[in-house]
């Protein structure tokens, strides 16, 4: 039995917190990081007699996600009680949706080039989040602030077959949810979490093996590692003639392994029943169309448009659209310059080195970086100076064109000046000249470096190289 004869069959269940100001069934705020148990009321604590009221905004955002992910939207759906007794859920049931979800039968294109393919989304339903348990050395505490925070659960078809597939899907999904303002998808704050269902089968087979669920993974890298580990673990059991158990496991980031949590619950364990305290959820076609009209341009379409409109390469366009704030910064800056390709270069290779915030928080005014791209494009400065100007702007704002003038940073493009520098350099570096003439072409680089230093980095590098070659071939 060879590992390479098997393929994992993977389906994901992604929970995304919706970007609403208040909880899904009450008016408590959804703010992250408040002191424990300060954002709660009888409804989200599940006190007897408290009644839920569905948050309209949560439904709108869930429909927005459904439309952006090519789903059908149900004009009639309903909420259900999912019963389970767990300490982070004071109500002892969660309001979710079982047989009639809000969105169904969607999918999205993920990956690029040869890896590009369409992954089906079976359903998207709304539900409430549970509280958070805080384990200390000798006690467990509960924080109910997260009880009742609105979530969507996005369930994919079992159509992913590797850790990379899952990573591609999650990245594409995250971009769409962020772009549409559905969720901020901050994994470090738990606003995007992923459960992985994985089984193994012989390549070419259509059957499904025994499925294991890995719960609540909170980073894309961990999802990929958990899948790689789990596929191998399942193979090792099968290879020894063993049987796999349907079970729920967790990923331990410090060991890189998955660990058994419990035997898998079956649907009947949850004793689903239609939520008696909420009416059926009814949406008109007009409601749905209004939400569809307000959808922003989606990442793939935007990347294609940027490629066409600005002549930038697809890979760069994809980086730019991966963060909507970065994309709007780029497009705004591009209105100030006729050199969008140079602008892209300065943005992606220089400016992004100084930005580690998510979403992108520009440390330099868009007009400034556009002005530098223009000066680079018209030859006023060379690329070394352009890069230095970007770095200096990160420390504090100034007018780059005026600074180039007052500090004499303009590119030297005068043939005579450069010729003089070249001749001086050749006189002072006889050994490098001899090396070059003996076929060591690398010596030219060194000579160019010396000459560039003599001009304080201001020479036109193309012209400099041209003149060097001219003189040396004489
Ligand atoms: Zn509340």
CSV table of C-alpha atoms and ligand atoms in Angstrom, one decimal:
chain,number,residue,atom,x,y,z
A,1,UNK,CA,0.0,0.0,0.0
A,2,UNK,CA,1.4,3.3,-1.0
A,3,UNK,CA,0.4,6.7,0.4
A,4,UNK,CA,0.6,8.1,-3.1
A,5,UNK,CA,-2.2,5.7,-4.3
A,6,UNK,CA,-4.6,7.5,-1.9
A,7,UNK,CA,-6.2,10.9,-1.9
A,8,UNK,CA,-7.9,12.8,0.9
A,9,UNK,CA,-11.4,13.9,0.4
A,10,UNK,CA,-11.9,17.2,2.3
A,11,UNK,CA,-14.9,19.4,3.0
A,12,UNK,CA,-14.7,22.5,5.1
A,13,UNK,CA,-17.1,24.2,7.5
A,14,UNK,CA,-16.1,27.8,7.9
A,15,UNK,CA,-17.5,30.0,10.6
A,16,UNK,CA,-17.3,33.7,10.0
A,17,UNK,CA,-18.5,36.3,12.5
A,18,UNK,CA,-20.8,38.8,10.7
A,19,UNK,CA,-19.8,42.5,10.9
A,20,UNK,CA,-22.8,43.7,12.8
A,21,UNK,CA,-22.8,46.3,15.6
A,22,UNK,CA,-25.1,44.2,17.7
A,23,UNK,CA,-25.7,40.5,18.4
A,24,UNK,CA,-28.0,38.3,16.4
A,25,UNK,CA,-31.0,38.0,18.8
A,26,UNK,CA,-30.6,41.0,21.1
A,27,UNK,CA,-29.2,44.5,21.2
A,28,UNK,CA,-25.9,43.8,23.0
A,29,UNK,CA,-22.8,45.1,21.3
A,30,UNK,CA,-20.5,42.6,19.5
A,31,UNK,CA,-17.3,44.4,20.3
A,32,UNK,CA,-14.2,42.3,20.7
A,33,UNK,CA,-11.9,42.6,23.8
A,34,UNK,CA,-14.4,44.1,26.3
A,35,UNK,CA,-14.0,43.0,30.0
A,36,UNK,CA,-15.6,39.5,30.5
A,37,UNK,CA,-19.4,39.3,30.9
A,38,UNK,CA,-20.0,43.0,30.3
A,39,UNK,CA,-21.8,42.7,27.0
A,40,UNK,CA,-24.7,40.4,28.0
A,41,UNK,CA,-28.4,40.5,28.7
A,42,UNK,CA,-31.1,38.0,29.6
A,43,UNK,CA,-31.6,37.1,25.9
A,44,UNK,CA,-28.0,36.1,25.1
A,45,UNK,CA,-27.6,34.5,28.5
A,46,UNK,CA,-30.7,32.4,27.8
A,47,UNK,CA,-32.5,33.4,31.0
A,48,UNK,CA,-36.0,31.9,31.4
A,49,UNK,CA,-38.7,34.0,29.6
A,50,UNK,CA,-36.3,36.0,27.4
A,51,UNK,CA,-37.3,36.1,23.8
A,52,UNK,CA,-35.0,36.5,20.7
A,53,UNK,CA,-35.5,39.0,17.9
A,54,UNK,CA,-33.7,38.4,14.7
A,55,UNK,CA,-31.1,41.1,13.7
A,56,UNK,CA,-32.1,42.3,10.2
A,57,UNK,CA,-28.5,43.4,9.4
A,58,UNK,CA,-27.2,39.9,10.1
A,59,UNK,CA,-29.6,38.4,7.6
A,60,UNK,CA,-28.6,41.1,5.0
A,61,UNK,CA,-24.9,40.3,5.5
A,62,UNK,CA,-25.5,36.5,5.2
A,63,UNK,CA,-27.5,37.1,2.0
A,64,UNK,CA,-24.6,39.2,0.7
A,65,UNK,CA,-22.2,36.4,1.4
A,66,UNK,CA,-24.6,33.9,-0.4
A,67,UNK,CA,-24.8,36.1,-3.5
A,68,UNK,CA,-21.1,36.7,-3.6
A,69,UNK,CA,-20.6,33.0,-3.4
A,70,UNK,CA,-23.0,32.2,-6.2
A,71,UNK,CA,-25.7,30.7,-4.0
A,72,UNK,CA,-29.4,30.4,-4.3
A,73,UNK,CA,-31.1,32.5,-1.7
A,74,UNK,CA,-34.1,31.0,0.1
A,75,UNK,CA,-37.1,33.3,0.1
A,76,UNK,CA,-38.4,31.1,3.0
A,77,UNK,CA,-36.1,29.6,5.5
A,78,UNK,CA,-36.3,28.9,9.2
A,79,UNK,CA,-34.2,28.7,12.4
A,80,UNK,CA,-33.8,25.6,14.4
A,81,UNK,CA,-32.6,24.7,17.9
A,82,UNK,CA,-29.5,22.6,18.1
A,83,UNK,CA,-29.4,21.1,21.6
A,84,UNK,CA,-26.1,20.5,23.2
A,85,UNK,CA,-25.0,20.7,26.8
A,86,UNK,CA,-21.7,22.4,26.9
A,87,UNK,CA,-20.3,24.9,29.5
A,88,UNK,CA,-19.8,27.7,27.0
A,89,UNK,CA,-23.4,27.7,26.0
A,90,UNK,CA,-25.6,28.8,28.9
A,91,UNK,CA,-28.9,28.2,27.0
A,92,UNK,CA,-27.9,24.6,26.4
A,93,UNK,CA,-29.0,25.0,22.8
A,94,UNK,CA,-27.8,27.1,19.9
A,95,UNK,CA,-30.1,28.7,17.4
A,96,UNK,CA,-28.9,27.6,14.0
A,97,UNK,CA,-30.6,26.5,10.8
A,98,UNK,CA,-30.9,22.8,9.9
A,99,UNK,CA,-33.1,21.6,7.0
A,100,UNK,CA,-33.8,25.0,5.5
A,101,UNK,CA,-30.7,27.2,5.3
A,102,UNK,CA,-30.7,30.7,4.1
A,103,UNK,CA,-28.3,30.1,1.1
A,104,UNK,CA,-27.6,26.9,-0.8
A,105,UNK,CA,-26.0,25.5,-4.0
A,106,UNK,CA,-23.2,28.0,-4.6
A,107,UNK,CA,-19.5,27.8,-5.1
A,108,UNK,CA,-16.4,29.8,-6.1
A,109,UNK,CA,-13.4,29.7,-8.3
A,110,UNK,CA,-10.1,29.3,-6.4
A,111,UNK,CA,-6.4,29.0,-7.2
A,112,UNK,CA,-4.5,30.3,-10.2
A,113,UNK,CA,-3.2,28.9,-13.4
A,114,UNK,CA,-3.2,25.1,-13.3
A,115,UNK,CA,-4.6,25.0,-9.8
A,116,UNK,CA,-7.6,27.0,-10.8
A,117,UNK,CA,-10.9,25.2,-10.3
A,118,UNK,CA,-14.5,25.6,-9.0
A,119,UNK,CA,-15.4,24.4,-5.5
A,120,UNK,CA,-19.0,23.8,-4.6
A,121,UNK,CA,-20.6,25.4,-1.6
A,122,UNK,CA,-23.5,23.2,-0.3
A,123,UNK,CA,-25.0,25.7,2.1
A,124,UNK,CA,-24.6,28.9,4.1
A,125,UNK,CA,-26.7,29.2,7.3
A,126,UNK,CA,-26.9,31.8,10.1
A,127,UNK,CA,-26.4,30.9,13.7
A,128,UNK,CA,-25.3,32.3,17.0
A,129,UNK,CA,-21.8,32.0,18.5
A,130,UNK,CA,-21.2,30.4,21.9
A,131,UNK,CA,-19.3,32.0,24.8
A,132,UNK,CA,-15.6,31.5,25.6
A,133,UNK,CA,-14.0,29.3,28.2
A,134,UNK,CA,-10.9,30.5,29.9
A,135,UNK,CA,-8.8,27.8,31.4
A,136,UNK,CA,-6.4,28.8,34.2
A,137,UNK,CA,-4.2,26.5,36.2
A,138,UNK,CA,-6.9,25.3,38.6
A,139,UNK,CA,-10.1,26.6,37.3
A,140,UNK,CA,-12.2,27.2,34.2
A,141,UNK,CA,-13.9,30.6,33.8
A,142,UNK,CA,-16.6,31.6,31.3
A,143,UNK,CA,-16.9,34.8,29.4
A,144,UNK,CA,-20.4,35.2,27.8
A,145,UNK,CA,-19.6,38.3,25.7
A,146,UNK,CA,-19.4,36.2,22.6
A,147,UNK,CA,-22.8,34.4,23.2
A,148,UNK,CA,-25.1,35.5,20.5
A,149,UNK,CA,-22.6,37.0,18.2
A,150,UNK,CA,-23.9,36.4,14.6
A,151,UNK,CA,-22.1,33.8,12.5
A,152,UNK,CA,-22.5,32.3,9.1
A,153,UNK,CA,-21.4,28.7,8.6
A,154,UNK,CA,-20.2,28.0,5.1
A,155,UNK,CA,-20.2,24.4,4.2
A,156,UNK,CA,-18.3,23.2,1.1
A,157,UNK,CA,-18.9,20.1,-1.0
A,158,UNK,CA,-16.3,17.4,-0.3
A,159,UNK,CA,-14.4,18.6,-3.4
A,160,UNK,CA,-11.0,19.5,-2.0
A,161,UNK,CA,-8.1,17.0,-2.2
A,162,UNK,CA,-5.1,18.4,-0.6
A,163,UNK,CA,-3.8,20.9,2.0
A,164,UNK,CA,-3.0,23.3,-0.8
A,165,UNK,CA,-6.6,23.1,-2.2
A,166,UNK,CA,-8.0,23.9,1.3
A,167,UNK,CA,-5.5,26.9,1.5
A,168,UNK,CA,-6.6,28.2,-1.9
A,169,UNK,CA,-10.2,27.9,-1.0
A,170,UNK,CA,-9.8,29.7,2.4
A,171,UNK,CA,-7.8,32.5,0.9
A,172,UNK,CA,-10.3,33.1,-1.9
A,173,UNK,CA,-13.2,32.9,0.6
A,174,UNK,CA,-11.6,35.3,3.0
A,175,UNK,CA,-11.0,37.9,0.2
A,176,UNK,CA,-14.6,37.8,-0.8
A,177,UNK,CA,-16.0,38.1,2.7
A,178,UNK,CA,-13.7,41.0,3.5
A,179,UNK,CA,-14.4,42.8,0.2
A,180,UNK,CA,-18.1,42.5,0.7
A,181,UNK,CA,-17.9,43.8,4.2
A,182,UNK,CA,-19.6,40.6,5.5
A,183,UNK,CA,-16.9,39.8,8.1
A,184,UNK,CA,-13.5,41.2,9.0
A,185,UNK,CA,-12.2,37.6,9.1
A,186,UNK,CA,-9.6,38.3,11.8
A,187,UNK,CA,-8.4,34.8,12.6
A,188,UNK,CA,-6.4,36.0,15.6
A,189,UNK,CA,-9.6,37.3,17.1
A,190,UNK,CA,-11.5,34.2,16.2
A,191,UNK,CA,-13.8,35.9,13.7
A,192,UNK,CA,-13.0,33.2,11.1
A,193,UNK,CA,-12.6,29.6,12.2
A,194,UNK,CA,-12.5,26.4,10.2
A,195,UNK,CA,-13.6,22.8,10.8
A,196,UNK,CA,-12.1,20.2,8.5
A,197,UNK,CA,-13.8,17.0,7.5
A,198,UNK,CA,-11.4,14.6,6.0
A,199,UNK,CA,-11.4,11.0,4.8
A,200,UNK,CA,-9.1,8.9,2.6
A,201,UNK,CA,-9.8,6.9,-0.5
A,202,UNK,CA,-8.0,5.1,-3.2
A,203,UNK,CA,-7.4,7.4,-6.1
A,204,UNK,CA,-9.9,7.0,-8.9
A,205,UNK,CA,-12.5,5.6,-6.5
A,206,UNK,CA,-15.9,7.3,-6.0
A,207,UNK,CA,-16.5,6.0,-2.5
A,208,UNK,CA,-16.0,7.9,0.7
A,209,UNK,CA,-13.9,6.6,3.6
A,210,UNK,CA,-14.6,7.0,7.3
A,211,UNK,CA,-14.7,10.7,8.0
A,212,UNK,CA,-12.9,12.5,10.8
A,213,UNK,CA,-13.7,16.1,11.8
A,214,UNK,CA,-11.0,18.4,13.0
A,215,UNK,CA,-12.6,21.2,15.0
A,216,UNK,CA,-12.0,25.0,15.3
A,217,UNK,CA,-8.7,25.6,13.6
A,218,UNK,CA,-7.9,29.3,13.7
A,219,UNK,CA,-5.1,29.8,11.1
A,220,UNK,CA,-4.8,28.9,7.4
A,221,UNK,CA,-1.3,27.5,8.0
A,222,UNK,CA,-2.7,25.2,10.8
A,223,UNK,CA,-5.5,24.0,8.5
A,224,UNK,CA,-2.9,23.0,5.9
A,225,UNK,CA,-0.7,21.3,8.5
A,226,UNK,CA,-3.6,19.5,10.2
A,227,UNK,CA,-4.8,18.1,6.8
A,228,UNK,CA,-1.3,16.9,5.9
A,229,UNK,CA,-0.9,15.2,9.3
A,230,UNK,CA,-4.3,13.7,9.4
A,231,UNK,CA,-4.1,12.2,5.9
A,232,UNK,CA,-0.9,10.5,6.9
A,233,UNK,CA,-2.3,9.3,10.2
A,234,UNK,CA,-5.4,7.8,8.5
A,235,UNK,CA,-3.2,6.1,5.9
A,236,UNK,CA,-0.9,4.6,8.6
A,237,UNK,CA,-4.0,3.0,10.3
A,238,UNK,CA,-5.4,1.7,7.0
A,239,UNK,CA,-1.9,0.3,6.0
A,240,UNK,CA,-1.8,-1.7,9.2
A,241,UNK,CA,-5.2,-3.2,8.3
A,242,UNK,CA,-6.9,-1.1,11.0
A,243,UNK,CA,-10.3,0.6,11.0
A,244,UNK,CA,-10.8,4.3,11.2
A,245,UNK,CA,-13.3,5.7,13.7
A,246,UNK,CA,-15.7,8.5,12.9
A,247,UNK,CA,-14.5,11.0,15.5
A,248,UNK,CA,-13.9,14.6,16.3
A,249,UNK,CA,-10.3,15.7,16.8
A,250,UNK,CA,-8.4,18.9,17.5
A,251,UNK,CA,-5.2,20.2,16.0
A,252,UNK,CA,-2.4,20.8,18.5
A,253,UNK,CA,-0.3,23.6,17.1
A,254,UNK,CA,2.6,22.9,19.4
A,255,UNK,CA,3.0,19.3,18.4
A,256,UNK,CA,1.7,19.6,14.9
A,257,UNK,CA,-0.6,16.6,15.5
A,258,UNK,CA,-4.3,16.0,15.7
A,259,UNK,CA,-5.7,14.6,19.0
A,260,UNK,CA,-8.9,12.8,19.8
A,261,UNK,CA,-11.6,15.0,21.4
A,262,UNK,CA,-14.6,12.7,21.3
A,263,UNK,CA,-16.6,10.3,19.2
A,264,UNK,CA,-18.4,12.1,16.4
A,265,UNK,CA,-21.9,13.3,17.3
A,266,UNK,CA,-24.6,12.2,14.9
A,267,UNK,CA,-27.3,14.6,13.7
A,268,UNK,CA,-29.9,12.9,16.0
A,269,UNK,CA,-27.7,13.6,19.0
A,270,UNK,CA,-28.6,17.3,18.6
A,271,UNK,CA,-32.3,16.8,18.7
A,272,UNK,CA,-33.0,19.6,16.2
A,273,UNK,CA,-36.4,21.2,16.4
A,274,UNK,CA,-37.8,24.2,14.7
A,275,UNK,CA,-37.1,27.3,16.9
A,276,UNK,CA,-40.5,28.0,18.5
A,277,UNK,CA,-39.6,31.6,19.6
A,278,UNK,CA,-38.9,32.9,16.1
A,279,UNK,CA,-41.2,33.0,13.0
A,280,UNK,CA,-40.1,31.6,9.6
A,281,UNK,CA,-37.6,33.9,7.9
A,282,UNK,CA,-39.2,35.3,4.8
A,283,UNK,CA,-37.4,37.4,2.2
A,284,UNK,CA,-39.0,39.0,-0.9
A,285,UNK,CA,-37.3,38.9,-4.3
A,286,UNK,CA,-37.1,42.7,-4.1
A,287,UNK,CA,-35.1,42.4,-0.8
A,288,UNK,CA,-32.7,40.0,-2.4
A,289,UNK,CA,-32.3,42.0,-5.6
A,290,UNK,CA,-31.6,45.2,-3.5
A,291,UNK,CA,-28.8,43.4,-1.7
A,292,UNK,CA,-27.4,42.0,-5.0
A,293,UNK,CA,-27.3,45.5,-6.5
A,294,UNK,CA,-25.3,46.8,-3.6
A,295,UNK,CA,-22.6,44.1,-3.9
A,296,UNK,CA,-19.1,45.5,-4.5
A,297,UNK,CA,-16.9,44.4,-7.3
A,298,UNK,CA,-15.5,41.0,-6.3
A,299,UNK,CA,-11.7,40.2,-6.1
A,300,UNK,CA,-11.4,38.1,-9.3
A,301,UNK,CA,-13.3,40.6,-11.4
A,302,UNK,CA,-11.3,43.5,-9.9
A,303,UNK,CA,-8.0,41.8,-10.6
A,304,UNK,CA,-9.0,41.3,-14.2
A,305,UNK,CA,-10.0,44.9,-14.5
A,306,UNK,CA,-6.8,46.3,-13.0
A,307,UNK,CA,-4.8,44.1,-15.3
A,308,UNK,CA,-6.7,45.5,-18.3
A,309,UNK,CA,-7.0,49.1,-17.2
A,310,UNK,CA,-3.4,49.7,-16.0
A,311,UNK,CA,-1.4,47.1,-17.9
A,312,UNK,CA,0.0,45.6,-14.7
A,313,UNK,CA,0.8,41.9,-14.5
A,314,UNK,CA,-1.9,39.5,-13.1
A,315,UNK,CA,0.2,38.4,-10.1
A,316,UNK,CA,0.6,42.0,-9.0
A,317,UNK,CA,-3.1,42.7,-9.5
A,318,UNK,CA,-3.9,39.7,-7.3
A,319,UNK,CA,-1.7,41.0,-4.5
A,320,UNK,CA,-3.4,44.4,-4.8
A,321,UNK,CA,-7.0,43.0,-4.6
A,322,UNK,CA,-6.2,40.7,-1.8
A,323,UNK,CA,-6.8,43.6,0.6
A,324,UNK,CA,-9.7,46.0,-0.4
A,325,UNK,CA,-7.9,48.9,1.4
A,326,UNK,CA,-4.8,48.3,-0.6
A,327,UNK,CA,-6.8,48.1,-3.8
A,328,UNK,CA,-8.6,51.4,-3.2
A,329,UNK,CA,-5.3,53.1,-2.2
A,330,UNK,CA,-3.7,51.9,-5.5
A,331,UNK,CA,-6.6,53.0,-7.6
A,332,UNK,CA,-6.7,56.4,-5.9
A,333,UNK,CA,-2.9,56.9,-6.4
A,334,UNK,CA,-3.2,55.8,-10.0
A,335,UNK,CA,-5.5,58.8,-10.7
A,336,UNK,CA,-2.4,61.0,-10.0
A,337,UNK,CA,0.1,59.4,-12.3
A,338,UNK,CA,0.4,58.2,-15.9
A,339,UNK,CA,2.8,55.5,-14.8
A,340,UNK,CA,0.7,52.8,-13.1
A,341,UNK,CA,3.3,50.1,-13.6
A,342,UNK,CA,6.0,52.0,-11.9
A,343,UNK,CA,3.5,52.9,-9.2
A,344,UNK,CA,2.8,49.2,-8.7
A,345,UNK,CA,6.5,48.5,-8.3
A,346,UNK,CA,7.0,51.2,-5.7
A,347,UNK,CA,3.9,50.1,-3.8
A,348,UNK,CA,4.5,46.3,-3.8
A,349,UNK,CA,8.3,46.2,-3.5
A,350,UNK,CA,8.9,49.3,-1.4
A,351,UNK,CA,5.9,50.6,0.5
A,352,UNK,CA,4.5,47.2,1.6
A,353,UNK,CA,7.8,46.4,3.4
A,354,UNK,CA,6.8,49.1,5.9
A,355,UNK,CA,3.1,48.0,6.3
A,356,UNK,CA,2.3,45.0,8.4
A,357,UNK,CA,-1.2,46.0,9.4
A,358,UNK,CA,-4.3,44.1,8.2
A,359,UNK,CA,-6.2,45.8,6.6
A,360,UNK,CA,-3.6,47.9,4.9
A,361,UNK,CA,-3.1,51.3,6.6
A,362,UNK,CA,-1.2,53.5,4.2
A,363,UNK,CA,1.9,55.2,5.9
A,364,UNK,CA,2.4,57.5,2.9
A,365,UNK,CA,-0.2,59.7,1.1
A,366,UNK,CA,-1.3,58.2,-2.2
A,367,UNK,CA,-0.5,61.5,-4.1
A,368,UNK,CA,3.1,61.3,-2.8
A,369,UNK,CA,3.8,57.8,-4.0
A,370,UNK,CA,2.1,58.7,-7.3
A,371,UNK,CA,4.3,61.7,-7.7
A,372,UNK,CA,7.4,59.6,-7.2
A,373,UNK,CA,6.2,57.1,-9.9
A,374,UNK,CA,5.7,60.1,-12.2
A,375,UNK,CA,9.2,61.5,-11.5
A,376,UNK,CA,10.6,58.0,-12.1
A,377,UNK,CA,8.6,57.6,-15.3
A,378,UNK,CA,9.7,61.0,-16.8
A,379,UNK,CA,13.3,60.3,-15.8
A,380,UNK,CA,13.6,63.1,-13.1
A,381,UNK,CA,14.9,60.6,-10.6
A,382,UNK,CA,16.4,57.1,-10.9
A,383,UNK,CA,14.9,54.0,-9.2
A,384,UNK,CA,17.4,54.2,-6.3
A,385,UNK,CA,16.4,57.7,-5.4
A,386,UNK,CA,12.7,56.8,-5.9
A,387,UNK,CA,13.0,54.0,-3.4
A,388,UNK,CA,14.8,56.3,-0.9
A,389,UNK,CA,12.1,58.9,-1.2
A,390,UNK,CA,9.4,56.3,-0.4
A,391,UNK,CA,11.4,55.2,2.7
A,392,UNK,CA,11.8,58.8,3.8
A,393,UNK,CA,8.1,59.5,3.3
A,394,UNK,CA,7.2,56.6,5.7
A,395,UNK,CA,9.0,58.6,8.4
A,396,UNK,CA,7.2,61.9,7.7
A,397,UNK,CA,5.4,63.7,4.9
A,398,UNK,CA,7.1,66.1,2.5
A,399,UNK,CA,6.7,67.2,-1.1
A,400,UNK,CA,9.0,64.8,-3.1
A,401,UNK,CA,9.3,67.0,-6.2
A,402,UNK,CA,10.4,70.1,-4.2
A,403,UNK,CA,12.8,68.0,-2.1
A,404,UNK,CA,14.4,66.6,-5.3
A,405,UNK,CA,15.0,70.1,-6.4
A,406,UNK,CA,16.3,71.6,-3.1
A,407,UNK,CA,18.5,68.7,-2.3
A,408,UNK,CA,19.8,68.2,-5.8
A,409,UNK,CA,18.5,64.6,-6.1
A,410,UNK,CA,17.6,64.8,-9.8
A,411,UNK,CA,18.9,62.0,-12.0
A,412,UNK,CA,22.1,62.8,-13.9
A,413,UNK,CA,21.5,62.2,-17.6
A,414,UNK,CA,24.0,64.5,-19.0
A,415,UNK,CA,26.4,62.4,-21.3
A,416,UNK,CA,29.4,64.6,-20.7
A,417,UNK,CA,29.1,64.5,-16.9
A,418,UNK,CA,28.7,60.7,-17.0
A,419,UNK,CA,31.5,60.3,-19.5
A,420,UNK,CA,33.8,62.2,-17.1
A,421,UNK,CA,32.8,60.0,-14.2
A,422,UNK,CA,33.3,56.9,-16.3
A,423,UNK,CA,36.8,57.9,-17.3
A,424,UNK,CA,37.8,58.8,-13.7
A,425,UNK,CA,36.5,55.5,-12.5
A,426,UNK,CA,38.5,53.6,-15.2
A,427,UNK,CA,41.7,55.4,-14.3
A,428,UNK,CA,41.2,54.6,-10.6
A,429,UNK,CA,40.4,50.9,-11.1
A,430,UNK,CA,43.0,49.6,-13.5
A,431,UNK,CA,42.7,46.0,-12.1
A,432,UNK,CA,39.0,45.8,-12.7
A,433,UNK,CA,39.5,47.1,-16.2
A,434,UNK,CA,42.1,44.4,-16.9
A,435,UNK,CA,39.8,41.7,-15.4
A,436,UNK,CA,37.0,42.9,-17.7
A,437,UNK,CA,39.2,42.8,-20.7
A,438,UNK,CA,40.2,39.3,-19.8
A,439,UNK,CA,36.6,38.2,-20.0
A,440,UNK,CA,35.5,38.7,-16.4
A,441,UNK,CA,32.2,40.4,-17.2
A,442,UNK,CA,31.3,40.7,-13.5
A,443,UNK,CA,34.1,43.3,-13.2
A,444,UNK,CA,31.8,45.7,-15.1
A,445,UNK,CA,29.2,45.6,-12.3
A,446,UNK,CA,31.9,46.6,-9.8
A,447,UNK,CA,33.0,49.5,-12.0
A,448,UNK,CA,29.4,50.7,-12.4
A,449,UNK,CA,29.1,50.5,-8.6
A,450,UNK,CA,32.1,52.8,-8.1
A,451,UNK,CA,30.9,55.3,-10.7
A,452,UNK,CA,27.4,55.3,-9.2
A,453,UNK,CA,28.9,56.1,-5.8
A,454,UNK,CA,30.9,59.0,-7.3
A,455,UNK,CA,27.6,60.5,-8.5
A,456,UNK,CA,26.1,59.9,-5.0
A,457,UNK,CA,23.7,57.4,-6.6
A,458,UNK,CA,22.2,59.9,-9.0
A,459,UNK,CA,23.4,58.7,-12.4
A,460,UNK,CA,21.0,57.3,-14.9
A,461,UNK,CA,22.0,53.6,-14.6
A,462,UNK,CA,21.1,52.7,-18.2
A,463,UNK,CA,23.1,55.5,-19.7
A,464,UNK,CA,26.0,54.7,-17.3
A,465,UNK,CA,26.2,51.1,-18.4
A,466,UNK,CA,25.9,52.2,-22.0
A,467,UNK,CA,28.9,54.6,-21.8
A,468,UNK,CA,31.0,52.1,-19.8
A,469,UNK,CA,30.5,49.5,-22.6
A,470,UNK,CA,31.3,52.1,-25.3
A,471,UNK,CA,34.5,53.3,-23.6
A,472,UNK,CA,35.7,49.8,-22.7
A,473,UNK,CA,35.2,48.4,-26.2
A,474,UNK,CA,37.4,51.2,-27.7
B,1,LIG,ZN1,-27.7,40.3,24.8
